[in-house]
Tab-separated table of C-alpha atoms and ligand atoms in Angstrom:
chain	number	residue	atom	x	y	z
A	26	MET	CA	5.011	-19.786	80.260
A	27	SER	CA	4.341	-18.699	76.694
A	28	THR	CA	4.999	-20.837	73.674
A	29	SER	CA	8.646	-20.750	72.873
A	30	ASP	CA	10.749	-21.064	69.782
A	31	SER	CA	13.723	-21.437	72.025
A	32	ASP	CA	16.100	-23.268	69.773
A	33	THR	CA	14.737	-21.990	66.514
A	34	ILE	CA	17.050	-19.788	64.568
A	35	ALA	CA	15.600	-17.269	62.233
A	36	ASP	CA	17.126	-18.552	59.087
A	37	THR	CA	16.086	-22.159	59.620
A	38	PRO	CA	14.583	-22.932	56.261
A	39	ALA	CA	10.950	-23.883	56.438
A	40	THR	CA	11.866	-26.992	54.503
A	41	ALA	CA	14.519	-28.158	56.984
A	42	GLU	CA	14.410	-31.792	58.035
A	43	PRO	CA	12.089	-32.292	61.023
A	44	GLN	CA	14.158	-32.106	64.205
A	45	GLU	CA	13.680	-33.397	67.672
A	46	ASN	CA	11.477	-31.009	69.657
A	47	ALA	CA	10.532	-29.188	66.479
A	48	ASN	CA	6.859	-29.896	67.027
A	49	ARG	CA	6.063	-26.352	68.140
A	50	LYS	CA	8.321	-24.486	65.742
A	51	GLN	CA	6.982	-22.147	63.176
A	52	PRO	CA	9.267	-20.796	60.480
A	53	PHE	CA	9.633	-17.034	60.500
A	54	PRO	CA	8.192	-15.717	57.235
A	55	LYS	CA	10.226	-13.420	55.038
A	56	GLY	CA	8.315	-10.282	55.979
A	57	PHE	CA	9.194	-10.826	59.643
A	58	LEU	CA	12.862	-11.438	58.861
A	59	ASP	CA	13.062	-8.374	56.618
A	60	THR	CA	11.696	-6.037	59.269
A	61	ILE	CA	12.450	-7.397	62.743
A	62	SER	CA	15.916	-5.876	63.034
A	63	THR	CA	14.941	-2.370	62.111
A	64	GLY	CA	12.837	0.382	63.602
A	65	TRP	CA	14.372	0.259	67.094
A	66	ALA	CA	15.546	3.372	68.938
A	67	GLU	CA	19.201	3.766	69.942
A	68	ARG	CA	19.871	2.537	73.456
A	69	PRO	CA	21.275	5.102	75.838
A	70	ASP	CA	24.710	4.248	77.259
A	71	ALA	CA	24.678	3.197	80.904
A	72	ALA	CA	25.609	6.048	83.220
A	73	PRO	CA	29.127	5.314	84.529
A	74	VAL	CA	28.431	5.075	88.238
A	75	GLU	CA	30.661	2.737	90.208
A	76	ARG	CA	28.791	0.632	92.759
A	77	ALA	CA	29.590	0.986	96.451
A	78	GLN	CA	31.011	-2.528	96.605
A	79	ALA	CA	33.539	-1.988	93.783
A	80	SER	CA	36.452	-0.879	95.960
A	81	PHE	CA	35.803	-3.704	98.448
A	82	ALA	CA	35.752	-6.298	95.672
A	83	ALA	CA	38.990	-4.805	94.281
A	84	ALA	CA	40.679	-5.271	97.670
A	85	ARG	CA	39.519	-8.911	97.758
A	86	ARG	CA	40.961	-9.446	94.265
A	87	ARG	CA	44.291	-7.986	95.382
A	88	ALA	CA	44.430	-10.574	98.163
A	89	VAL	CA	43.696	-13.406	95.712
A	90	SER	CA	46.312	-12.054	93.304
A	91	ALA	CA	48.976	-11.947	96.013
A	92	ALA	CA	48.176	-15.528	97.082
A	93	PHE	CA	48.581	-17.013	93.574
A	94	PRO	CA	51.534	-15.189	91.961
A	95	GLY	CA	52.144	-15.976	88.323
A	96	ARG	CA	49.092	-18.226	87.957
A	97	ARG	CA	46.143	-17.583	85.656
A	98	LEU	CA	42.993	-17.900	87.774
A	99	VAL	CA	39.524	-18.635	86.409
A	100	ILE	CA	36.412	-18.017	88.539
A	101	PRO	CA	33.229	-18.942	86.649
A	102	ALA	CA	29.898	-17.442	87.684
A	103	GLY	CA	28.193	-20.686	86.708
A	104	SER	CA	25.390	-21.422	84.293
A	105	LEU	CA	21.647	-21.764	84.348
A	106	LYS	CA	20.572	-25.075	85.826
A	107	GLN	CA	17.745	-27.006	84.289
A	108	ARG	CA	14.658	-27.471	86.418
A	109	SER	CA	12.696	-29.516	83.916
A	110	ASN	CA	12.534	-29.662	80.141
A	111	ASP	CA	13.070	-26.070	78.964
A	112	THR	CA	12.535	-24.376	82.334
A	113	ASP	CA	15.536	-23.406	84.445
A	114	TYR	CA	16.016	-22.444	88.079
A	115	PRO	CA	16.512	-18.719	88.649
A	116	PHE	CA	20.175	-17.923	88.055
A	117	ARG	CA	22.336	-17.302	91.083
A	118	ALA	CA	26.031	-16.579	90.575
A	119	HIS	CA	28.686	-18.632	92.381
A	120	SER	CA	29.338	-16.999	95.726
A	121	ALA	CA	33.081	-16.624	95.072
A	122	PHE	CA	32.355	-14.902	91.755
A	123	ALA	CA	29.916	-12.524	93.459
A	124	HIS	CA	32.382	-11.856	96.272
A	125	LEU	CA	35.295	-11.085	93.951
A	126	THR	CA	33.344	-9.005	91.418
A	127	GLY	CA	30.678	-7.385	93.593
A	128	TRP	CA	28.159	-8.542	90.981
A	129	GLY	CA	25.025	-9.821	92.703
A	130	SER	CA	21.508	-10.634	91.587
A	131	ASP	CA	21.914	-9.009	88.156
A	132	ALA	CA	25.016	-11.045	87.186
A	133	VAL	CA	24.824	-12.549	83.712
A	134	PRO	CA	24.957	-16.369	83.533
A	135	ASP	CA	28.144	-17.934	82.127
A	136	SER	CA	30.302	-14.903	82.983
A	137	VAL	CA	33.872	-15.675	83.997
A	138	LEU	CA	36.286	-13.679	86.136
A	139	VAL	CA	39.865	-14.189	84.970
A	140	PHE	CA	43.079	-13.102	86.707
A	141	ASP	CA	45.869	-12.886	84.128
A	142	PRO	CA	49.431	-12.652	85.484
A	143	PHE	CA	50.824	-9.185	84.781
A	144	ASP	CA	54.048	-7.669	86.175
A	145	ASP	CA	54.187	-8.907	89.755
A	146	GLY	CA	50.398	-9.182	90.087
A	147	HIS	CA	47.417	-9.808	87.842
A	148	THR	CA	44.947	-7.954	85.685
A	149	ALA	CA	41.334	-8.934	86.277
A	150	THR	CA	38.716	-9.185	83.530
A	151	VAL	CA	35.086	-10.208	83.580
A	152	TYR	CA	34.141	-11.990	80.373
A	153	LEU	CA	30.410	-11.896	79.753
A	154	ARG	CA	27.912	-12.538	77.026
A	155	GLU	CA	27.210	-8.983	76.031
A	156	ARG	CA	23.743	-8.086	74.827
A	157	ALA	CA	23.185	-9.255	71.311
A	158	ASP	CA	22.765	-6.891	68.452
A	159	ARG	CA	19.209	-6.631	67.183
A	160	THR	CA	20.335	-7.909	63.827
A	161	THR	CA	20.992	-11.347	65.319
A	162	ALA	CA	18.565	-14.228	65.517
A	163	GLU	CA	19.362	-14.459	69.203
A	164	PHE	CA	17.579	-11.146	69.754
A	165	TYR	CA	14.139	-12.470	68.887
A	166	ALA	CA	14.471	-16.247	68.626
A	167	ASP	CA	16.446	-17.490	71.620
A	168	ALA	CA	14.227	-18.027	74.650
A	169	THR	CA	17.176	-18.747	76.947
A	170	VAL	CA	19.284	-15.642	76.375
A	171	GLY	CA	17.443	-13.527	73.765
A	172	GLU	CA	16.352	-10.024	74.630
A	173	PHE	CA	12.807	-10.478	73.314
A	174	TRP	CA	12.399	-13.355	75.792
A	175	ILE	CA	14.273	-12.495	78.963
A	176	GLY	CA	15.066	-8.813	78.598
A	177	PRO	CA	18.297	-7.087	77.609
A	178	ARG	CA	21.694	-8.026	78.983
A	179	PRO	CA	23.997	-5.179	79.980
A	180	ALA	CA	26.659	-3.770	77.688
A	181	LEU	CA	30.338	-4.404	78.427
A	182	ALA	CA	30.976	-0.728	79.180
A	183	GLY	CA	28.089	-0.555	81.635
A	184	VAL	CA	29.302	-3.574	83.599
A	185	ALA	CA	32.860	-2.224	83.597
A	186	ALA	CA	31.612	1.076	85.013
A	187	ASP	CA	29.361	-0.537	87.630
A	188	LEU	CA	31.949	-2.978	88.938
A	189	GLY	CA	35.120	-0.975	88.334
A	190	ILE	CA	36.664	-3.876	86.445
A	191	ALA	CA	37.716	-4.531	82.855
A	192	THR	CA	35.178	-6.444	80.759
A	193	ALA	CA	35.415	-8.420	77.541
A	194	HIS	CA	33.195	-10.526	75.322
A	195	LEU	CA	32.629	-14.071	76.531
A	196	ALA	CA	33.590	-15.277	73.056
A	197	ASP	CA	37.102	-13.915	73.680
A	198	PHE	CA	37.622	-16.104	76.748
A	199	ALA	CA	39.632	-19.227	76.031
A	200	PRO	CA	40.579	-21.748	78.705
A	201	ALA	CA	44.306	-22.477	78.687
A	202	PRO	CA	46.403	-25.368	79.972
A	203	GLY	CA	47.678	-24.510	83.425
A	204	ASP	CA	44.603	-22.448	84.346
A	205	VAL	CA	43.762	-22.605	88.047
A	206	VAL	CA	39.989	-23.049	87.976
A	207	LEU	CA	37.692	-22.529	90.954
A	208	ASP	CA	36.139	-25.757	92.253
A	209	ALA	CA	38.610	-27.798	90.171
A	210	ASP	CA	41.608	-26.516	92.151
A	211	ALA	CA	41.434	-27.270	95.863
A	212	ASP	CA	43.871	-24.518	96.910
A	213	LEU	CA	41.981	-21.750	95.100
A	214	THR	CA	38.610	-23.062	96.297
A	215	ARG	CA	39.829	-23.146	99.885
A	216	TYR	CA	41.502	-19.745	99.635
A	217	VAL	CA	38.466	-17.856	98.355
A	218	SER	CA	36.281	-19.558	100.960
A	219	GLU	CA	38.611	-18.580	103.824
A	220	LEU	CA	38.829	-15.058	102.375
A	221	ARG	CA	35.185	-14.649	103.379
A	222	LEU	CA	35.689	-15.569	107.048
A	223	VAL	CA	36.171	-11.913	108.014
A	224	LYS	CA	33.645	-9.516	106.536
A	225	ASP	CA	34.494	-5.998	105.373
A	226	ALA	CA	32.412	-2.897	106.101
A	227	TYR	CA	30.335	-3.279	102.929
A	228	GLU	CA	29.481	-6.882	103.753
A	229	ILE	CA	28.503	-6.008	107.323
A	230	GLU	CA	26.202	-3.305	106.063
A	231	GLN	CA	24.597	-5.769	103.640
A	232	MET	CA	24.136	-8.271	106.463
A	233	ARG	CA	22.355	-5.610	108.495
A	234	GLN	CA	20.026	-5.001	105.549
A	235	ALA	CA	19.341	-8.716	105.122
A	236	VAL	CA	18.504	-8.996	108.822
A	237	ALA	CA	16.224	-5.938	108.623
A	238	VAL	CA	14.251	-7.404	105.711
A	239	THR	CA	14.038	-10.731	107.534
A	240	ALA	CA	12.734	-9.000	110.655
A	241	ARG	CA	9.964	-7.421	108.601
A	242	GLY	CA	9.195	-10.846	107.102
A	243	PHE	CA	8.824	-12.303	110.604
A	244	ASP	CA	6.540	-9.424	111.564
A	245	ASP	CA	4.389	-10.189	108.499
A	246	ILE	CA	4.093	-13.835	109.573
A	247	VAL	CA	3.218	-12.972	113.170
A	248	ALA	CA	0.596	-10.458	112.060
A	249	ASP	CA	-1.007	-13.142	109.881
A	250	LEU	CA	-0.885	-16.005	112.411
A	251	PRO	CA	-4.669	-16.141	112.980
A	252	ARG	CA	-5.302	-16.391	109.234
A	253	ILE	CA	-2.448	-18.879	108.809
A	254	ALA	CA	-4.039	-21.131	111.425
A	255	GLN	CA	-7.239	-21.178	109.332
A	256	THR	CA	-5.414	-22.230	106.141
A	257	PRO	CA	-5.307	-25.999	105.453
A	258	ARG	CA	-1.634	-25.832	104.511
A	259	GLY	CA	-0.687	-23.103	106.944
A	260	GLU	CA	3.023	-23.916	106.660
A	261	ARG	CA	2.863	-22.980	102.966
A	262	ALA	CA	1.172	-19.721	103.919
A	263	VAL	CA	4.086	-18.933	106.244
A	264	GLU	CA	6.558	-19.698	103.473
A	265	GLY	CA	4.616	-17.563	101.012
A	266	ILE	CA	4.286	-14.592	103.331
A	267	PHE	CA	8.022	-14.604	103.972
A	268	HIS	CA	8.765	-15.040	100.277
A	269	HIS	CA	6.662	-11.995	99.452
A	270	ARG	CA	8.695	-9.795	101.797
A	271	ALA	CA	12.048	-11.274	100.725
A	272	ARG	CA	11.289	-10.924	97.049
A	273	VAL	CA	9.803	-7.435	97.233
A	274	GLU	CA	12.684	-6.047	99.286
A	275	GLY	CA	15.533	-8.224	98.054
A	276	ASN	CA	16.544	-10.936	95.668
A	277	GLY	CA	14.697	-13.677	97.542
A	278	GLU	CA	15.633	-16.135	100.263
A	279	GLY	CA	19.152	-17.341	101.008
A	280	TYR	CA	17.772	-20.871	101.463
A	281	ASP	CA	14.405	-22.591	101.419
A	282	THR	CA	12.242	-21.382	104.281
A	283	ILE	CA	11.628	-23.919	107.017
A	284	ALA	CA	8.022	-23.556	108.244
A	285	ALA	CA	7.704	-26.433	110.682
A	286	SER	CA	4.622	-26.608	112.823
A	287	GLY	CA	3.907	-29.067	115.633
A	288	PRO	CA	6.022	-32.250	115.342
A	289	HIS	CA	7.500	-31.070	112.020
A	290	ALA	CA	9.667	-28.724	114.103
A	291	CYS	CA	11.711	-31.775	115.098
A	292	TYR	CA	12.833	-32.221	111.476
A	293	LEU	CA	15.737	-29.801	111.347
A	294	HIS	CA	15.400	-28.850	107.686
A	295	TRP	CA	11.680	-29.327	107.172
A	296	THR	CA	11.064	-27.489	103.874
A	297	ARG	CA	8.157	-29.565	102.563
A	298	ASN	CA	5.961	-27.110	104.455
A	299	ASP	CA	2.728	-28.865	103.613
A	300	GLY	CA	1.250	-29.163	107.074
A	301	PRO	CA	-1.375	-27.221	108.987
A	302	VAL	CA	-0.519	-24.685	111.688
A	303	VAL	CA	-2.609	-25.686	114.655
A	304	ALA	CA	-3.537	-23.611	117.704
A	305	GLY	CA	-1.878	-25.068	120.780
A	306	ASP	CA	1.233	-26.151	118.826
A	307	LEU	CA	4.496	-24.325	118.305
A	308	ILE	CA	5.674	-23.305	114.842
A	309	LEU	CA	9.392	-23.137	114.124
A	310	ILE	CA	10.238	-20.696	111.335
A	311	ASP	CA	13.804	-20.617	109.985
A	312	ALA	CA	14.057	-18.042	107.219
A	313	GLY	CA	16.502	-15.533	105.769
A	314	ALA	CA	16.129	-12.798	103.195
A	315	GLU	CA	18.907	-12.567	100.614
A	316	VAL	CA	19.444	-8.990	99.460
A	317	ASP	CA	20.451	-8.018	95.920
A	318	SER	CA	24.156	-8.295	96.743
A	319	LEU	CA	23.366	-11.942	97.681
A	320	TYR	CA	24.162	-11.602	101.408
A	321	THR	CA	21.639	-13.490	103.481
A	322	ALA	CA	20.268	-13.543	107.000
A	323	ASP	CA	19.480	-16.840	108.750
A	324	ILE	CA	17.069	-16.427	111.635
A	325	THR	CA	14.838	-18.825	113.536
A	326	ARG	CA	11.987	-18.063	115.854
A	327	THR	CA	9.624	-20.557	117.450
A	328	LEU	CA	6.146	-19.198	118.108
A	329	PRO	CA	3.121	-20.465	120.018
A	330	VAL	CA	0.399	-20.500	117.369
A	331	SER	CA	-2.292	-19.506	119.870
A	332	GLY	CA	-0.143	-16.628	121.167
A	333	THR	CA	0.687	-18.222	124.535
A	334	PHE	CA	3.190	-20.938	125.479
A	335	THR	CA	1.960	-23.866	127.575
A	336	PRO	CA	4.071	-24.402	130.719
A	337	THR	CA	5.915	-27.333	129.079
A	338	GLN	CA	6.527	-25.407	125.845
A	339	ARG	CA	7.774	-22.437	127.851
A	340	LYS	CA	10.126	-24.597	129.940
A	341	ILE	CA	11.716	-26.078	126.810
A	342	TYR	CA	11.774	-22.707	125.029
A	343	GLU	CA	13.497	-20.954	127.901
A	344	ALA	CA	16.102	-23.726	128.188
A	345	VAL	CA	16.995	-23.146	124.541
A	346	ARG	CA	17.074	-19.427	125.141
A	347	GLU	CA	19.372	-19.949	128.101
A	348	ALA	CA	21.692	-22.038	125.879
A	349	ALA	CA	21.694	-19.269	123.257
A	350	ASP	CA	22.478	-16.640	125.876
A	351	ALA	CA	25.332	-18.777	127.236
A	352	ALA	CA	26.756	-19.150	123.734
A	353	PHE	CA	26.513	-15.401	123.200
A	354	ALA	CA	28.271	-14.755	126.519
A	355	ALA	CA	31.097	-17.128	125.547
A	356	ALA	CA	31.689	-15.499	122.163
A	357	ARG	CA	34.456	-12.913	122.071
A	358	PRO	CA	37.526	-12.208	119.937
A	359	GLY	CA	40.362	-14.629	120.619
A	360	VAL	CA	38.314	-17.685	121.678
A	361	THR	CA	37.717	-20.659	119.413
A	362	PHE	CA	34.581	-20.925	117.294
A	363	ARG	CA	34.128	-24.325	118.944
A	364	SER	CA	33.908	-22.816	122.438
A	365	VAL	CA	30.632	-21.065	121.538
A	366	HIS	CA	29.051	-24.437	120.785
A	367	GLU	CA	30.503	-25.920	123.949
A	368	ALA	CA	28.907	-23.186	126.063
A	369	ALA	CA	25.492	-23.930	124.555
A	370	MET	CA	25.990	-27.662	125.060
A	371	ARG	CA	26.694	-27.247	128.763
A	372	VAL	CA	23.249	-25.687	129.204
A	373	ILE	CA	21.491	-28.260	127.007
A	374	ALA	CA	23.134	-31.155	128.865
A	375	ALA	CA	22.330	-29.629	132.256
A	376	ARG	CA	18.665	-29.063	131.433
A	377	VAL	CA	17.942	-32.439	129.870
A	378	ALA	CA	19.768	-34.149	132.776
A	379	GLU	CA	17.709	-32.145	135.260
A	380	TRP	CA	14.527	-33.262	133.486
A	381	GLY	CA	15.600	-36.868	133.933
A	382	LEU	CA	16.092	-37.606	130.246
A	383	LEU	CA	19.687	-38.846	130.357
A	384	PRO	CA	20.970	-42.275	131.410
A	385	VAL	CA	24.109	-40.484	132.700
A	386	THR	CA	24.927	-37.240	134.515
A	387	ALA	CA	25.288	-33.975	132.589
A	388	GLU	CA	29.010	-34.080	133.270
A	389	GLU	CA	29.310	-37.579	131.846
A	390	ALA	CA	27.244	-36.551	128.825
A	391	LEU	CA	29.678	-33.703	128.166
A	392	ASP	CA	32.684	-36.061	128.061
A	393	ALA	CA	34.224	-35.666	124.618
A	394	ASP	CA	34.966	-39.364	124.106
A	395	ASN	CA	32.239	-41.284	125.900
A	396	GLY	CA	29.434	-38.742	126.289
A	397	GLY	CA	27.042	-37.089	123.876
A	398	GLN	CA	23.808	-38.582	125.236
A	399	HIS	CA	22.239	-35.089	125.316
A	400	ARG	CA	22.941	-34.653	121.586
A	401	ARG	CA	19.986	-36.958	120.866
A	402	TYR	CA	17.879	-33.844	121.459
A	403	MET	CA	20.099	-31.464	119.446
A	404	VAL	CA	22.091	-33.263	116.786
A	405	HIS	CA	23.197	-30.135	114.928
A	406	GLY	CA	25.937	-27.611	115.649
A	407	THR	CA	25.287	-24.321	117.408
A	408	SER	CA	26.922	-22.025	114.873
A	409	HIS	CA	28.018	-21.589	111.289
A	410	HIS	CA	29.562	-18.703	109.422
A	411	LEU	CA	27.050	-16.601	107.536
A	412	GLY	CA	27.396	-14.207	104.622
A	413	ILE	CA	26.932	-14.543	100.906
A	414	ASP	CA	26.154	-18.215	101.586
A	415	VAL	CA	23.925	-19.280	104.426
A	416	HIS	CA	26.601	-21.801	105.390
A	417	ASP	CA	29.430	-19.478	104.448
A	418	CYS	CA	33.098	-20.376	104.095
A	419	ALA	CA	32.180	-24.045	103.751
A	420	GLN	CA	35.494	-24.946	102.082
A	421	ALA	CA	37.593	-23.393	104.853
A	422	ARG	CA	39.920	-25.777	106.682
A	423	ARG	CA	38.830	-27.099	110.063
A	424	GLU	CA	41.644	-25.204	111.780
A	425	MET	CA	40.252	-21.993	110.295
A	426	TYR	CA	36.618	-22.858	111.015
A	427	TYR	CA	35.532	-25.133	113.862
A	428	ASP	CA	38.921	-24.947	115.559
A	429	GLY	CA	39.556	-21.396	114.325
A	430	ILE	CA	39.738	-18.269	116.444
A	431	LEU	CA	36.933	-15.696	116.491
A	432	GLU	CA	37.965	-12.331	115.098
A	433	ALA	CA	36.302	-8.961	114.686
A	434	GLY	CA	34.382	-8.914	111.406
A	435	MET	CA	33.225	-12.530	111.558
A	436	VAL	CA	29.486	-13.091	111.193
A	437	PHE	CA	28.004	-16.359	112.420
A	438	THR	CA	24.816	-17.809	113.812
A	439	ILE	CA	23.996	-18.925	117.320
A	440	GLU	CA	21.176	-21.440	117.009
A	441	PRO	CA	20.749	-23.998	119.738
A	442	GLY	CA	17.604	-26.082	119.833
A	443	LEU	CA	15.823	-28.908	121.569
A	444	TYR	CA	13.836	-31.414	119.557
A	445	PHE	CA	11.700	-34.126	121.098
A	446	GLN	CA	10.530	-36.390	118.305
A	447	ILE	CA	6.886	-37.455	118.372
A	448	ASP	CA	7.878	-41.098	118.955
A	449	ASP	CA	10.801	-40.648	121.337
A	450	LEU	CA	10.180	-43.017	124.222
A	451	THR	CA	13.003	-41.492	126.287
A	452	VAL	CA	11.032	-38.322	127.017
A	453	PRO	CA	7.771	-37.694	128.893
A	454	GLU	CA	4.704	-37.768	126.698
A	455	GLU	CA	4.077	-34.051	127.094
A	456	PHE	CA	7.492	-33.316	125.527
A	457	ARG	CA	6.867	-35.396	122.415
A	458	GLY	CA	6.355	-33.438	119.224
A	459	ILE	CA	7.891	-30.234	120.579
A	460	GLY	CA	10.791	-28.696	118.687
A	461	VAL	CA	12.339	-25.342	119.535
A	462	ARG	CA	15.187	-23.468	117.882
A	463	ILE	CA	16.206	-19.864	118.451
A	464	GLU	CA	18.682	-18.531	115.908
A	465	ASP	CA	20.345	-15.154	115.828
A	466	ASP	CA	22.965	-13.621	113.535
A	467	ILE	CA	26.028	-12.418	115.369
A	468	LEU	CA	28.680	-9.914	114.307
A	469	MET	CA	31.919	-10.185	116.234
A	470	THR	CA	33.434	-6.810	116.983
A	471	ALA	CA	36.657	-5.885	118.781
A	472	ASP	CA	34.499	-5.191	121.850
A	473	GLY	CA	32.575	-8.457	121.746
A	474	PRO	CA	29.567	-9.897	119.947
A	475	GLU	CA	26.719	-7.829	118.537
A	476	ASN	CA	23.426	-9.624	117.986
A	477	LEU	CA	22.314	-8.248	114.607
A	478	SER	CA	18.869	-9.807	115.062
A	479	ALA	CA	18.339	-8.671	118.658
A	480	GLY	CA	15.427	-6.523	117.467
A	481	ILE	CA	13.340	-9.626	116.754
A	482	PRO	CA	11.641	-10.729	120.000
A	483	ARG	CA	13.525	-13.639	121.607
A	484	THR	CA	12.431	-14.444	125.137
A	485	ALA	CA	9.185	-16.321	125.773
A	486	ASP	CA	7.641	-13.177	127.291
A	487	GLU	CA	8.774	-11.004	124.375
A	488	VAL	CA	7.425	-13.500	121.847
A	489	GLU	CA	4.009	-13.582	123.515
A	490	ALA	CA	3.900	-9.769	123.654
A	491	TRP	CA	4.932	-9.592	119.968
A	492	ILE	CA	2.100	-11.884	118.887
A	493	ALA	CA	-0.382	-10.002	121.089
A	494	ARG	CA	0.710	-6.648	119.665
A	495	LEU	CA	0.571	-7.631	115.984
A	496	THR	CA	-2.607	-9.708	116.137
A	497	ALA	CA	-4.602	-7.369	118.365
B	20	LIG	N1	19.029	-22.226	108.299
B	20	LIG	C1	19.324	-23.598	108.218
B	20	LIG	C2	20.645	-23.957	108.735
B	20	LIG	O1	21.363	-23.148	109.261
B	20	LIG	O2	21.057	-25.093	108.568
B	21	LIG	MN1	21.490	-21.455	110.494
């Protein structure tokens, strides 16, 4: 990063008292101040083209308006978050803000969506920090928001045209007593989370794109497996290869990539990714590209590094695949979300019982009150909603989520696994250090489930053929 005068303002007198963190500041000389604001061409106005998502976001706002009559609603996009000292994490708008405005990766930090009661509904306005005039110190001297430092912000009219929503200066937004504020108000937070349970046509199309980018990212990894296996920190290479694809074709990843080779695969959210990728082991890769609208895929494949599963690896892999297929077969409109998990668990319990791993029968393990012995080998759930958040709709009530009913338009994962920790004395030695997860992204339709990620090889045979084809 270049040297920064981040909190310097242009007219700070050179003789000002020394301030904290002023050790790198240089006063701007008079000649600079006299000339910096002039000599710039006029900026063309943004072409008024409404984005495809605008009408969908408007329909979502109408639903919110109808649910909170007469209340003033405030949905902040959120602010930059400090990483360290004067470096911040990349900005990512609050998912509810993105959902209700249609403003994705180019949203301006600190923007606020406000619903003001009007007649029997609301008017909606996005307040944002409009680009600063070039006569301001911010233009050249503010490393956090200044145009010279981070590039121009959009004009109010351009944002209004893009999103099909009224815009106003952030300075004109004033919080008021009685405001219903997202994340501070439980009812609003729950409502906007449940509003995302069923996806509209725009969202489904974005999910398809996110899955397509992710599929290409997995292809990139498979094609590079031989090189990855030669790299001391091969897991980092996997992460980097996926990041390249996600970043080039989208906004980035919807969550930190899990590149878990050998026994690391048994750590469900292994994101340290600092291990080698060793021939003979499996590597579990759980990754999802987030497209510019912020919708993300969430896909896991488990690959034999050498290109071929050992008999034990294959046996475990195919048991997980069987559990995933059973979950898929159970999923249809009108059944509970929970029943998809239960279908996967029946297979997992049956297989681990058959392998002699349980102190009880499969049936006893499946008993809701006294069972669960099989869950030692798969402690996580089989499914979660997926969308603009990887774990979407997280503030939805249990009766709408785990105990809720599957409907057309819902998008969720199916991701059973089996994980035999390296030091688990309850399993045969040859099982220890093997972790397998297979995760697909499912769209429920009126006719049943569609596997959006079906194009990425899934069965043990398909996976071996995939590696052979791309590494030939
Ligand atoms: N992709 C990680 C998870 O679903 O928890
Ligand atoms: Mn997942």
